[in-house]
Coordinates of C-alpha atoms in Angstrom, one line a residue:
X1 CA -5.9 -27.5 7.8
X2 CA -4.8 -30.0 10.4
X3 CA -7.1 -28.6 13.1
X4 CA -10.2 -26.4 13.2
X5 CA -9.9 -22.7 13.0
X6 CA -11.3 -20.9 16.0
X7 CA -12.4 -17.3 15.4
X8 CA -12.9 -15.1 18.4
X9 CA -12.7 -11.4 19.3
X10 CA -9.2 -10.1 19.7
X11 CA -7.9 -9.2 23.2
X12 CA -5.0 -7.0 24.3
X13 CA -3.1 -10.3 25.0
X14 CA -3.2 -11.0 21.2
X15 CA -1.7 -7.7 20.1
X16 CA 2.0 -8.6 20.4
X17 CA 1.4 -11.4 17.9
X18 CA -0.9 -9.2 15.7
X19 CA 1.9 -6.5 15.7
X20 CA 4.5 -9.1 14.7
X21 CA 2.4 -10.5 11.8
X22 CA 1.7 -7.0 10.5
X23 CA 5.4 -5.9 10.9
X24 CA 6.4 -8.6 8.5
X25 CA 4.1 -7.3 5.8
X26 CA 5.2 -3.7 6.4
X27 CA 8.9 -4.6 6.1
X28 CA 8.8 -7.2 3.3
X29 CA 5.8 -6.4 1.1
X30 CA 3.7 -3.8 -0.5
X31 CA 0.3 -5.2 0.6
X32 CA 0.2 -2.3 3.1
X33 CA 1.4 1.2 2.5
X34 CA 2.7 1.6 6.0
X35 CA 6.4 2.3 5.9
X36 CA 7.2 1.6 9.6
X37 CA 5.5 -1.1 11.7
X38 CA 3.2 0.4 14.3
X39 CA 4.1 -0.2 17.9
X40 CA 2.1 -2.1 20.5
X41 CA 0.5 1.1 21.8
X42 CA -0.9 1.9 18.3
X43 CA -2.5 -1.6 18.2
X44 CA -3.9 -1.2 21.7
X45 CA -5.5 2.1 20.6
X46 CA -6.8 0.6 17.4
X47 CA -8.4 -2.3 19.3
X48 CA -10.0 0.1 21.8
X49 CA -11.3 2.5 19.2
X50 CA -12.7 -0.1 16.9
X51 CA -14.3 -2.3 19.5
X52 CA -15.5 0.7 21.4
X53 CA -17.3 1.8 18.3
X54 CA -18.9 -1.6 18.0
X55 CA -16.8 -2.9 15.1
X56 CA -15.3 -6.4 15.0
X57 CA -11.6 -7.1 15.5
X58 CA -11.2 -10.8 15.3
X59 CA -8.3 -13.3 15.5
X60 CA -8.0 -16.8 14.1
X61 CA -6.3 -19.4 16.2
X62 CA -5.4 -23.0 15.4
X63 CA -4.4 -25.2 18.4
X64 CA -3.9 -22.0 20.5
X65 CA -1.6 -20.5 17.8
X66 CA -2.5 -17.1 16.4
X67 CA -2.9 -17.8 12.6
X68 CA -4.2 -14.4 11.6
X69 CA -6.4 -11.4 12.4
X70 CA -9.0 -9.2 10.7
X71 CA -11.0 -6.1 11.5
X72 CA -13.2 -3.5 9.9
X73 CA -12.7 0.2 10.3
X74 CA -14.9 3.1 9.0
X75 CA -14.5 3.6 5.3
X76 CA -14.5 7.4 5.7
X77 CA -15.0 9.8 8.6
X78 CA -18.0 11.8 7.2
X79 CA -21.2 10.8 8.9
X80 CA -23.1 9.6 5.8
X81 CA -20.5 6.9 5.4
X82 CA -21.2 5.4 8.8
X83 CA -22.6 2.1 7.5
X84 CA -19.7 1.5 5.2
X85 CA -16.5 -0.2 6.4
X86 CA -13.2 -1.3 5.0
X87 CA -11.8 -4.7 5.9
X88 CA -8.2 -5.7 6.8
X89 CA -7.2 -9.3 6.8
X90 CA -3.7 -10.6 7.6
X91 CA -2.3 -14.1 8.1
X92 CA 0.8 -15.4 9.7
X93 CA 2.9 -16.6 6.8
X94 CA 2.8 -20.2 7.9
X95 CA -1.0 -20.2 7.5
X96 CA -1.3 -18.5 4.1
X97 CA -2.9 -20.5 1.4
X98 CA -4.5 -23.0 3.8
X99 CA -8.0 -21.7 4.0
X100 CA -7.6 -19.6 7.2
X101 CA -8.2 -16.4 5.3
X102 CA -11.6 -17.6 4.0
X103 CA -12.8 -18.6 7.4
X104 CA -11.6 -15.3 8.9
X105 CA -13.1 -13.1 6.2
X106 CA -16.4 -14.9 6.3
X107 CA -16.6 -14.4 10.1
X108 CA -15.6 -10.8 9.7
X109 CA -18.4 -10.2 7.1
X110 CA -20.9 -11.8 9.5
X111 CA -19.7 -9.8 12.5
X112 CA -19.7 -6.5 10.5
X113 CA -23.2 -7.2 9.3
X114 CA -24.4 -7.8 12.8
X115 CA -22.7 -4.6 13.9
X116 CA -24.7 -2.6 11.4
X117 CA -22.4 -2.3 8.4
X118 CA -24.2 -2.4 5.0
X119 CA -21.3 -2.1 2.6
X120 CA -17.8 -3.5 2.9
X121 CA -14.9 -2.2 0.9
X122 CA -11.5 -3.9 0.2
X123 CA -8.5 -1.9 -0.9
X124 CA -6.0 -4.4 -2.3
X125 CA -2.5 -3.5 -3.4
X126 CA -1.6 -4.8 -6.8
X127 CA 1.3 -6.9 -5.8
X128 CA 1.3 -9.3 -8.7
X129 CA -0.1 -12.0 -6.4
X130 CA -3.9 -12.4 -6.8
X131 CA -4.5 -14.4 -3.6
X132 CA -6.2 -11.5 -1.7
X133 CA -8.3 -10.5 -4.7
X134 CA -9.4 -14.2 -5.3
X135 CA -10.3 -14.6 -1.6
X136 CA -12.5 -11.5 -1.7
X137 CA -14.1 -12.4 -5.0
X138 CA -14.9 -15.9 -3.7
X139 CA -16.8 -14.3 -0.8
X140 CA -18.9 -12.0 -2.9
X141 CA -16.8 -8.9 -3.4
X142 CA -16.9 -7.3 -6.9
X143 CA -14.3 -5.0 -8.5
X144 CA -15.5 -1.4 -8.6
X145 CA -12.4 0.5 -9.5
X146 CA -8.7 0.8 -9.7
X147 CA -6.5 3.6 -8.3
X148 CA -3.4 3.9 -10.4
X149 CA 0.1 4.6 -8.9
X150 CA -1.3 5.8 -5.6
X151 CA 1.4 4.3 -3.4
X152 CA 5.2 4.3 -3.6
X153 CA 7.0 1.7 -1.6
X154 CA 10.2 -0.4 -2.0
X155 CA 11.2 1.6 -5.0
X156 CA 8.0 1.2 -7.1
X157 CA 4.6 2.7 -7.7
X158 CA 1.7 0.5 -6.7
X159 CA -1.9 0.4 -8.0
X160 CA -4.8 -0.4 -5.7
X161 CA -7.9 -2.4 -6.6
X162 CA -11.1 -1.4 -5.0
X163 CA -13.7 -4.1 -4.3
X164 CA -17.1 -3.9 -2.7
X165 CA -19.6 -6.2 -1.1
X166 CA -23.2 -5.5 0.1
X167 CA -23.9 -7.0 3.5
X168 CA -27.0 -8.6 4.8
X169 CA -30.6 -8.3 4.0
X170 CA -31.8 -4.7 3.4
X171 CA -28.3 -3.5 2.4
X172 CA -29.9 -0.9 0.2
X173 CA -32.7 0.2 2.6
X174 CA -32.8 3.2 4.9
X175 CA -30.7 2.2 8.0
X176 CA -32.1 5.2 9.9
X177 CA -35.9 5.1 9.4
X178 CA -37.6 8.2 10.9

């Protein structure tokens, strides 16, 4: 990387670039099961909902250029899952393979831990490219399952790997002591 990666909370001003990054993945890959790129209003609502609930939504910038973004969202809606989140990490194509994902995911893990998450899940499409799986494994995620042929996109069935990471000290203790 030619310059340091700056990680900061996302703002509404970042969302046009966030939407553009994600739209490329929607149109040209199977890493997301979205079939149509969400519009700016959807991204504004997502940022508001996640940050309003106390969850991190981060961007990575390099010399004022948005290089990627990451956020966590609730794993499931049932109340007992409230301390488990799922991560999403996406990079601008020019920054893939240059260490930005590692810096961004590490910051997301720290921010999610500080926000009260105790388990982080990663759902990774089996694209034939192991970069996302390798990134997650380097940062302590372990494979815990595989969902077979659960998505259909671009004329093919796609498997999903499920990885999990415990967060912070006391990840297995009672988060709501009486």
